[in-house]
Coordinates of C-alpha atoms in Angstrom, one line a residue:
M1316 CA 49.8 186.1 98.1
S1317 CA 47.2 183.6 99.0
G1318 CA 49.3 180.9 100.6
Q1319 CA 51.7 180.9 103.5
T1320 CA 54.6 179.1 101.7
Y1321 CA 56.0 179.6 98.2
F1322 CA 55.2 176.0 97.0
E1323 CA 51.8 175.7 98.8
R1324 CA 49.0 174.4 96.6
D1325 CA 45.3 175.2 97.1
E1326 CA 43.6 172.0 95.8
A1327 CA 40.1 173.4 96.4
R1328 CA 40.8 176.5 94.2
I1329 CA 42.4 174.3 91.5
T1330 CA 39.3 172.1 91.5
A1331 CA 37.0 175.1 91.3
A1332 CA 39.0 176.6 88.4
I1333 CA 38.9 173.3 86.5
A1334 CA 35.1 173.2 87.0
R1335 CA 34.9 176.8 85.6
H1336 CA 36.9 175.6 82.5
E1337 CA 39.9 177.9 83.5
C1338 CA 43.6 177.1 83.0
A1339 CA 43.9 176.1 86.7
E1340 CA 47.8 176.0 86.6
P1341 CA 49.0 176.3 90.2
G1342 CA 51.4 179.1 90.9
P1343 CA 53.5 180.3 93.8
W1344 CA 51.9 181.1 97.2
A1345 CA 48.8 178.9 96.4
T1346 CA 47.7 181.0 93.4
V1347 CA 45.7 179.4 90.6
C1348 CA 45.5 180.6 87.0
T1349 CA 42.1 181.9 86.1
E1350 CA 42.8 182.5 82.4
D1351 CA 41.2 180.5 79.6
P1352 CA 42.9 177.1 78.8
G1353 CA 45.6 177.5 76.2
H1354 CA 46.1 181.2 76.9
R1355 CA 49.2 183.0 75.8
Y1356 CA 51.8 184.8 77.9
S1357 CA 51.9 184.7 81.7
H1358 CA 49.5 182.9 84.1
Y1359 CA 47.2 185.2 86.1
D1360 CA 45.2 184.7 89.2
A1361 CA 42.3 187.3 89.2
Q1362 CA 41.4 186.6 92.8
D1363 CA 44.9 187.3 94.0
D1364 CA 45.7 189.8 91.2
S1365 CA 49.1 188.2 90.6
S1366 CA 50.8 186.7 87.6
W1367 CA 53.7 184.3 87.1
Q1368 CA 55.7 182.5 84.4
N1369 CA 56.0 178.8 83.8
D1370 CA 59.5 178.8 85.3
W1371 CA 58.4 180.1 88.8
R1372 CA 59.5 176.8 90.5
E1373 CA 63.1 177.1 89.2
N1374 CA 63.4 180.8 89.9
G1375 CA 61.9 180.8 93.4
P1376 CA 63.5 181.2 96.8
D1377 CA 66.7 179.3 97.5
D1378 CA 66.1 178.4 101.1
D1379 CA 63.2 177.6 103.5
Q1380 CA 63.5 181.0 105.3
E1381 CA 62.7 182.9 102.1
R1382 CA 59.8 180.6 101.4
Q1383 CA 57.9 181.5 104.6
V1384 CA 55.7 184.6 104.8
E1385 CA 56.7 187.1 107.5
R1386 CA 53.9 187.3 110.1

């Protein structure tokens, strides 16, 4: 998990992924899809080694406490 909150976005990583001609779809915990544009199946962030589906926003945590990373 790259980010500290579930809905956090990492604009610098998104911009870098776009420059590398990657999908760049933002995911939970500041992940960014590093697959080729138009890929099939799940999004995947190679740096974070995590994947997610398009419905991650709808199926995420229900309250703010679950959205925070335990420190």
